[in-house]
Short mmCIF file of C-alpha atoms in Angstrom, two decimals:
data_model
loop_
_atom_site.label_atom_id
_atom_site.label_comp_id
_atom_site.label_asym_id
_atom_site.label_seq_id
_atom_site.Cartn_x
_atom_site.Cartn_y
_atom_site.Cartn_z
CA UNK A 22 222.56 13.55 -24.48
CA UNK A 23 223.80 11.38 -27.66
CA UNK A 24 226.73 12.58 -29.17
CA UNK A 25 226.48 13.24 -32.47
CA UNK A 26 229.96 13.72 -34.82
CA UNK A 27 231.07 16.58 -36.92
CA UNK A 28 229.70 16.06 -40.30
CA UNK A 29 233.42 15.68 -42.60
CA UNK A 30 233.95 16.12 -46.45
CA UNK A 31 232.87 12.56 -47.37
CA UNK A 32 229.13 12.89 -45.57
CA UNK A 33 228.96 15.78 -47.80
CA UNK A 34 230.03 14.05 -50.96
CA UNK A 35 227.92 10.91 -50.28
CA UNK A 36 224.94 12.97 -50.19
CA UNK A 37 226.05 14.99 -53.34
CA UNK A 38 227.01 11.86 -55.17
CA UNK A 39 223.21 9.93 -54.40
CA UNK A 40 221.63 13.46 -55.76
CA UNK A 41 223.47 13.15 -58.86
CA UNK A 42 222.36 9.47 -59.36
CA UNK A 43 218.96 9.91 -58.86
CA UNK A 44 219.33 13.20 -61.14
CA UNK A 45 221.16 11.15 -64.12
CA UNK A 46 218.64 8.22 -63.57
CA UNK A 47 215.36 10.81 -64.12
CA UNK A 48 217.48 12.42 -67.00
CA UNK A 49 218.16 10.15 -68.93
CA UNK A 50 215.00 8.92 -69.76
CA UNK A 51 214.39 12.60 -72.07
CA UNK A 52 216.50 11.87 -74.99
CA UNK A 53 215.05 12.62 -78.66
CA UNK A 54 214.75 8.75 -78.64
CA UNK A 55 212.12 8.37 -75.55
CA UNK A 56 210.41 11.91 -76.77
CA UNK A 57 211.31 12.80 -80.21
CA UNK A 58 208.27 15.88 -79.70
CA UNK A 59 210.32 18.16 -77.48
CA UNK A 60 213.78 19.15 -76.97
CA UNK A 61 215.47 17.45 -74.91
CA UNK A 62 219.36 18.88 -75.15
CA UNK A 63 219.18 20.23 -71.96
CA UNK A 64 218.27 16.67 -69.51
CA UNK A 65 220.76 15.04 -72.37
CA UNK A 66 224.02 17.52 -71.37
CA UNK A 67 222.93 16.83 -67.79
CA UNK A 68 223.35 13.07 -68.33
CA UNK A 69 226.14 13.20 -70.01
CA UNK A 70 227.79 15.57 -67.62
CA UNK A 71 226.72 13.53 -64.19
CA UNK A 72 228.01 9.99 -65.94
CA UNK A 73 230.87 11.34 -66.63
CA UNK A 74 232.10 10.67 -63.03
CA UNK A 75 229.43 10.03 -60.49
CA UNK A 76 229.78 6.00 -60.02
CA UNK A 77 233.43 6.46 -60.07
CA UNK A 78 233.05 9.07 -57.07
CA UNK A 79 230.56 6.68 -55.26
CA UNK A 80 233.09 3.84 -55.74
CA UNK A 81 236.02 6.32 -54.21
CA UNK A 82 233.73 7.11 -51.41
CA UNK A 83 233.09 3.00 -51.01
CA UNK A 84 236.83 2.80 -50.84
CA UNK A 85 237.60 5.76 -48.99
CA UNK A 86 234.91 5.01 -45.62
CA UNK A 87 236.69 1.31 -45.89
CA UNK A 88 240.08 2.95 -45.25
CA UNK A 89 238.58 4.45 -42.32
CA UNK A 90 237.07 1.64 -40.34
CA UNK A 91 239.21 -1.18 -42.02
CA UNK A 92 240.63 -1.93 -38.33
CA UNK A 93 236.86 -3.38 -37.26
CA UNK A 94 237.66 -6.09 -39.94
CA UNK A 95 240.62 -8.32 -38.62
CA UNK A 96 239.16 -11.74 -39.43
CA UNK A 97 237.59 -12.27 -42.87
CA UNK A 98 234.41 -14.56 -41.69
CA UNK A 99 233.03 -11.44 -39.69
CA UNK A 100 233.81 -8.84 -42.82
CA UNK A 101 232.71 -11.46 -45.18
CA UNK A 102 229.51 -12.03 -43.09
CA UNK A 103 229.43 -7.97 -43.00
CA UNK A 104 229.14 -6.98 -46.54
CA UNK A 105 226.85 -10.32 -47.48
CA UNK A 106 224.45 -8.41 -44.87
CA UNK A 107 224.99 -4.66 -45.88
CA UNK A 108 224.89 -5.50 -49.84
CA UNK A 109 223.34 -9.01 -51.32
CA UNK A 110 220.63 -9.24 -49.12
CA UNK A 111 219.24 -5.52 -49.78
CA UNK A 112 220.62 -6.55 -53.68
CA UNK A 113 217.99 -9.45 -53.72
CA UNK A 114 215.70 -7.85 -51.40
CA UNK A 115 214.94 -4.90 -53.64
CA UNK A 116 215.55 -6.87 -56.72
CA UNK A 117 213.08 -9.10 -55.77
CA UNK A 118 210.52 -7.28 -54.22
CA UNK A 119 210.98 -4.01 -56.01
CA UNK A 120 212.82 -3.26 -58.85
CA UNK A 121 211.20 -6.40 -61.03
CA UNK A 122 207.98 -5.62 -60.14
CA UNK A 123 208.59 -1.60 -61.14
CA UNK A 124 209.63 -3.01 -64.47
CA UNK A 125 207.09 -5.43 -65.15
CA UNK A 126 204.27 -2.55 -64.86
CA UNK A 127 206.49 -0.07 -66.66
CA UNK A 128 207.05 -2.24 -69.71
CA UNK A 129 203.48 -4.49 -69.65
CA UNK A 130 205.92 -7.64 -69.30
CA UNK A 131 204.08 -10.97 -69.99
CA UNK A 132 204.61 -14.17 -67.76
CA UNK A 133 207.90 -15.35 -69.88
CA UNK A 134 209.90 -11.68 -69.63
CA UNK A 135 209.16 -11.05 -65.91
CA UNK A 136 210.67 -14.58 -65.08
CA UNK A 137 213.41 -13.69 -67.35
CA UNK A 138 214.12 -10.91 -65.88
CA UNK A 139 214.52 -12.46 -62.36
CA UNK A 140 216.80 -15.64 -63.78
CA UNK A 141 219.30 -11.95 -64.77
CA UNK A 142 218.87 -10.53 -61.41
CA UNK A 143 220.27 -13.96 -59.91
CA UNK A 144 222.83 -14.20 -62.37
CA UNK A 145 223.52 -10.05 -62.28
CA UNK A 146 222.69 -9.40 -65.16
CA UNK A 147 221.19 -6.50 -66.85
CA UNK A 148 220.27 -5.24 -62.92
CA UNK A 149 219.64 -1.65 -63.50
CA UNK A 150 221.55 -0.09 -60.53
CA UNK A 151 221.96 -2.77 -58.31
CA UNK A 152 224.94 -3.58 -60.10
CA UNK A 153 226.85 -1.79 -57.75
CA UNK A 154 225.72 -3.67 -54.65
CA UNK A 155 227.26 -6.78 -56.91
CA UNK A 156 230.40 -5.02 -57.99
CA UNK A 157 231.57 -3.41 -54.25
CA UNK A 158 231.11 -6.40 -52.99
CA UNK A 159 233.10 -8.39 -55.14
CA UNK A 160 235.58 -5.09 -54.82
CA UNK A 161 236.01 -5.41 -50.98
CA UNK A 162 236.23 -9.10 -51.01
CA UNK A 163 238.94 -8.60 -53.53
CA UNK A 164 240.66 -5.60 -52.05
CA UNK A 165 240.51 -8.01 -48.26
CA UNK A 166 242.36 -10.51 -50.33
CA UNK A 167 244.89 -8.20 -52.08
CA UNK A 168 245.50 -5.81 -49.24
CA UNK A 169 245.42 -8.30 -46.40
CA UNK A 170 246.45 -11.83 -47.72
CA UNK A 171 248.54 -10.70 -50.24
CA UNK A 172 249.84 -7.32 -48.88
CA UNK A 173 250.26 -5.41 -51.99
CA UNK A 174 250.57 -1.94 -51.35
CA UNK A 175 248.00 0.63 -52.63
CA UNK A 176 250.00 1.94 -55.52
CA UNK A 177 251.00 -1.08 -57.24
CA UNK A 178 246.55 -2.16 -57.11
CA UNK A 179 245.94 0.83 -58.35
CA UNK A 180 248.54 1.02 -61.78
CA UNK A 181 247.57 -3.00 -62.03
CA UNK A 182 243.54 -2.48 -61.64
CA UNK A 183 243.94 0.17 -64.00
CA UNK A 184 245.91 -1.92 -66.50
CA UNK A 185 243.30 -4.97 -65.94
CA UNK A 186 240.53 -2.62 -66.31
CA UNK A 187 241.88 -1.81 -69.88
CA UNK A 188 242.60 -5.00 -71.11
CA UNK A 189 239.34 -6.29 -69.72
CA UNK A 190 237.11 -3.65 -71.47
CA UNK A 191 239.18 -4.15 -74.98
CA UNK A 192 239.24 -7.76 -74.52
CA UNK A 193 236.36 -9.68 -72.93
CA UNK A 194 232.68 -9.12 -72.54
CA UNK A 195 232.08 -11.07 -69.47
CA UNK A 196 228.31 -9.46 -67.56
CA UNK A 197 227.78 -12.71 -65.24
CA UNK A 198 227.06 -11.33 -61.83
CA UNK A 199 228.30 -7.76 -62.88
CA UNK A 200 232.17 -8.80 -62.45
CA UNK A 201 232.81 -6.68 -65.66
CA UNK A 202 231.68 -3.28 -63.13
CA UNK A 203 233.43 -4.30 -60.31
CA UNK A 204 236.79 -4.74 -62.77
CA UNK A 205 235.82 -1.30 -64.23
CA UNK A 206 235.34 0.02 -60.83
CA UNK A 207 238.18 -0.93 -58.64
CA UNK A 208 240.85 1.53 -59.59
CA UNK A 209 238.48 4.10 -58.06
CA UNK A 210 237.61 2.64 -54.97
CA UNK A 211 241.44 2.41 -54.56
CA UNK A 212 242.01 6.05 -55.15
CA UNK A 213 239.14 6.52 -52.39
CA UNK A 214 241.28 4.74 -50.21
CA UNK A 215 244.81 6.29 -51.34
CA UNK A 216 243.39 9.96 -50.67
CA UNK A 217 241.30 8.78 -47.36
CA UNK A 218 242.47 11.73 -45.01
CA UNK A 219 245.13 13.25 -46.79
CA UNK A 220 246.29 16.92 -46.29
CA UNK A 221 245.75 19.27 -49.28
CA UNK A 222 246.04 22.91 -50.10
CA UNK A 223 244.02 25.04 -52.62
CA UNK A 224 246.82 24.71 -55.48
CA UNK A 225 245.99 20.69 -55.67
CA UNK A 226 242.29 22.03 -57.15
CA UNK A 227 244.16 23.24 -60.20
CA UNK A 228 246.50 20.69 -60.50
CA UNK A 229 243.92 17.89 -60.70
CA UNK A 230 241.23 20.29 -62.57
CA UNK A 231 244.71 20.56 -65.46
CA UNK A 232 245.03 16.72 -65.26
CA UNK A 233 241.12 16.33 -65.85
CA UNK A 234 241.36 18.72 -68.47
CA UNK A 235 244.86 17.36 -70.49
CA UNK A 236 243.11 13.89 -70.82
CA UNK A 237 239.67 15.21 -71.80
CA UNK A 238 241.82 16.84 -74.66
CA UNK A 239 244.25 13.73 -75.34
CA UNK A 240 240.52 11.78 -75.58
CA UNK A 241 239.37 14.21 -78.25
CA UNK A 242 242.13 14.06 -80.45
CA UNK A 243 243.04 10.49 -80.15
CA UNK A 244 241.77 7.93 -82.78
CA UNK A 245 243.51 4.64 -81.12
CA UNK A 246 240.75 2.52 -79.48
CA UNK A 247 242.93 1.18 -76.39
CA UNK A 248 244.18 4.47 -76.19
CA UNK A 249 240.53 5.58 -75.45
CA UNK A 250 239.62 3.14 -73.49
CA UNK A 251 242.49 3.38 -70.83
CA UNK A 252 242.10 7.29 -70.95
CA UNK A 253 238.83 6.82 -70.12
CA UNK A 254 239.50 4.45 -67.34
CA UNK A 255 241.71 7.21 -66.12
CA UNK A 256 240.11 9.90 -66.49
CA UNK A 257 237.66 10.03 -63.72
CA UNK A 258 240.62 9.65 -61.20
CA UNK A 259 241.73 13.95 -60.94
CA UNK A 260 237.84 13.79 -61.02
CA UNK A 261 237.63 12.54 -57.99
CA UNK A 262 240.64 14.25 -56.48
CA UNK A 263 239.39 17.62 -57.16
CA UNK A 264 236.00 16.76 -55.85
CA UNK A 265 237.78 15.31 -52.40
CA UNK A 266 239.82 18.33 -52.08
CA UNK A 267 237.29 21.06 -52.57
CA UNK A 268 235.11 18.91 -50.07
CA UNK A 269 237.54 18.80 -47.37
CA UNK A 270 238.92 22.50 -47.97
CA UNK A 271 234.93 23.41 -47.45
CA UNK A 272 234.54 21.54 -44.55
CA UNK A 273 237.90 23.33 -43.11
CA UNK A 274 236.25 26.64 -43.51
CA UNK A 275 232.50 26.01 -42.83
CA UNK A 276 230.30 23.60 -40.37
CA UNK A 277 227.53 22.06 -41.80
CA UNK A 278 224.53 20.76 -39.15
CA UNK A 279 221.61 21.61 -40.59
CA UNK A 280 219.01 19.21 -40.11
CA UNK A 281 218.16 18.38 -44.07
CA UNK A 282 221.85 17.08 -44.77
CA UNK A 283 221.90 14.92 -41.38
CA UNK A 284 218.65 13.64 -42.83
CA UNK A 285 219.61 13.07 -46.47
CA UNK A 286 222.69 11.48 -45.27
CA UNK A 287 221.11 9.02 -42.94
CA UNK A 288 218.70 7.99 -45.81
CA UNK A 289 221.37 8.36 -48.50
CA UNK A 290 221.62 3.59 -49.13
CA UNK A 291 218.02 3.82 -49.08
CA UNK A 292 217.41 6.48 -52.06
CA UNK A 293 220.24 4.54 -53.97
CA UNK A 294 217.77 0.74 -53.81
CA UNK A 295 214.50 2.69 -53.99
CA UNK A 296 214.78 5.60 -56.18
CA UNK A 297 214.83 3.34 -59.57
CA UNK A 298 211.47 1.21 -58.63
CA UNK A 299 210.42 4.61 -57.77
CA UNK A 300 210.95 6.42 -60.96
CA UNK A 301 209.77 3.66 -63.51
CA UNK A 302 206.32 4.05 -61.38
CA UNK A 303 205.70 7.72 -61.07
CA UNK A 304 206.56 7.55 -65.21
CA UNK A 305 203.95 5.03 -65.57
CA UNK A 306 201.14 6.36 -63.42
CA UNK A 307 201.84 10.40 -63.82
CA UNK A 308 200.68 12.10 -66.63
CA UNK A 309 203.67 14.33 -68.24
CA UNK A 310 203.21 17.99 -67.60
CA UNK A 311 206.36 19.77 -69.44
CA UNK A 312 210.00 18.98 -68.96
CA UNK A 313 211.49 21.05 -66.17
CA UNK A 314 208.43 20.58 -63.93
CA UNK A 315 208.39 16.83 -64.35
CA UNK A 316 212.16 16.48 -64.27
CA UNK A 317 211.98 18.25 -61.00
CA UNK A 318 208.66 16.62 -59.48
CA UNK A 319 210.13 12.50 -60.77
CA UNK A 320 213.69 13.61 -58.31
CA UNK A 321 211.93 14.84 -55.51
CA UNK A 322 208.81 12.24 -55.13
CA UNK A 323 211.87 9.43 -55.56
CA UNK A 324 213.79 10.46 -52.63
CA UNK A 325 210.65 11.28 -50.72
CA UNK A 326 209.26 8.23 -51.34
CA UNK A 327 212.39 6.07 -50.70
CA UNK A 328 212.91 8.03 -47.46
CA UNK A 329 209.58 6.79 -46.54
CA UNK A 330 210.06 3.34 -47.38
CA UNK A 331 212.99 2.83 -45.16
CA UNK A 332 211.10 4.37 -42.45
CA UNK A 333 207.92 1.84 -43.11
CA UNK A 334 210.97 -1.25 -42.90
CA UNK A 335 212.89 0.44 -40.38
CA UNK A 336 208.91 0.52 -37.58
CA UNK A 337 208.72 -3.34 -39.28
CA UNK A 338 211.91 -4.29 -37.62
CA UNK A 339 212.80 -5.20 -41.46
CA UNK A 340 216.23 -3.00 -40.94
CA UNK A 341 218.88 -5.71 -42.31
CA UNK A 342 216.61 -6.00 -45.29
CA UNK A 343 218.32 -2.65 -46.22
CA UNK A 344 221.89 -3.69 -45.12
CA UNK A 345 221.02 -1.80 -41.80
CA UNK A 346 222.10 -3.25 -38.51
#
């Protein structure tokens, strides 16, 4: 009998936080832009609301699973070797064979803006959500470096990727091979790793909910650009916290085995490359019923469908294709 491990607060967040991307990536598409005939508020408040912090909390969760198996990595040819295998060959893989493709039919492309599109994918540009397969990977080679090589500790990274984050986003406009996300992103996979298996109680929930809720006020009534731009950096930090903490403290009091999580959680990489291809498709080829029941009907054929794909690569022995060993 395989064992099989106690499901902790970070399975369930990784499954919440791929829910919420494939939620704000059908969303967004209903603004009064994209279908000026119907109201749209409602998909547009649920946009805004899920990209407020979601990427941040997948980078955290990025960071915060490296804390916990950082040991494996002791020499950096095998971790380099790794994360080439777990994130640019799925990056170019479903690039490639996938996303491009999705867009071309989506948008009619002719010959000229499909190969345009794939001279932005090799250079990371303008790659829809792969970016973050670009950006962590560029974030753990840097993090090795820092943490390992350099030996800076955790808090000083954190204050200093926050700093660089600012100046970078007031300064410079630099997209080649998404660099400008992982600089944006770093600060949060850091605070994954800072919080990785700490102890809290119930009071830290309001303490980071006031935090969240001080700088969302400082934001509104502020009228300096870097101001809002380093607020903004920071604000998704108690975010996280508070999400982290009300995890674990659920996890304390309840055990969650059922089979659908164990199953969503297994598939969760998979829904993240496939879900996008997925959704400029079903747009194309569906006719549009009304808003809920399409909203609803474009989230759950994505992860149904990119649960099946995996399992078509997986029986074609095509597993590292998807960063799978």
């Amino acid at each position: 009998m395989s064992f099989r491990r106690e499901l902790n607060e970070y399975d369930l967040l990784k499954v919440f936080a791929t829910l919420l991307v494939v939620i704000g990536h059908v969303t967004i598409r209903y603004n009064a832009t994209s279908h000026p005939t119907i109201d749209t508020s409602i998909p547009q408040a649920i946009t805004q609301l899920i990209y407020l912090f979601h990427m941040p909390l997948f980078m955290a969760l990025s960071g915060a699973i490296y804390k916990i198996g950082e040991n494996k990595y002791n020499q950096f040819s095998t971790f380099l070797a790794n994360k080439v295998l777990r994130l640019i060959v799925p990056y170019f893989f479903v690039g490639c064979f996938f996303l491009v493709p999705s867009i071309w039919l989506f948008q009619d492309w002719n010959g000229e803006e499909v190969l345009k599109q794939y001279e932005n994918l090799f250079l990371g540009k303008d790659c829809r959500h792969l970016w973050y397969l670009l950006a962590l990977f560029e974030i753990f080679v840097a993090h090795y470096f820092f943490t390992k090589w350099c030996k800076i500790s955790y808090v000083v990274l954190l204050f200093s990727s926050i700093i660089v984050s600012t100046i970078y986003s007031y300064c410079l406009d630099f997209d080649l091979f998404s660099v400008n996300m992982a600089v944006r992103y770093y600060p949060y996979f850091i605070v994954g790793v800072i919080l990785c298996k700490k102890k809290y109680s119930p009071r830290a929930l309001i303490k980071y909910a006031l935090s969240a809720g001080l700088i969302a006020v400082i934001l509104k009534l502020n009228h300096y650009v870097s101001i809002d731009i380093l607020l903004s950096v920071v604000w998704p930090i108690p975010i996280i916290a508070f999400f982290i903490v009300t995890a674990s403290l659920i996890v304390k009091k309840y055990k969650f085995e059922g089979l659908g999580l164990r199953t969503m959680l297994e598939y969760c990489f998979p829904i993240y490359l496939f879900h996008v291809p997925i959704i400029y498709v079903f747009d194309k080829v569906v006719p549009f019923v009304n808003l809920p029941v399409t909203i609803l009907l474009t989230i759950i054929v994505s992860v149904i469908i990119s649960i099946i794909i995996a399992i078509i690569i997986r029986l074609l022995h095509g597993k590292y294709l998807i960063g799978e060993k």
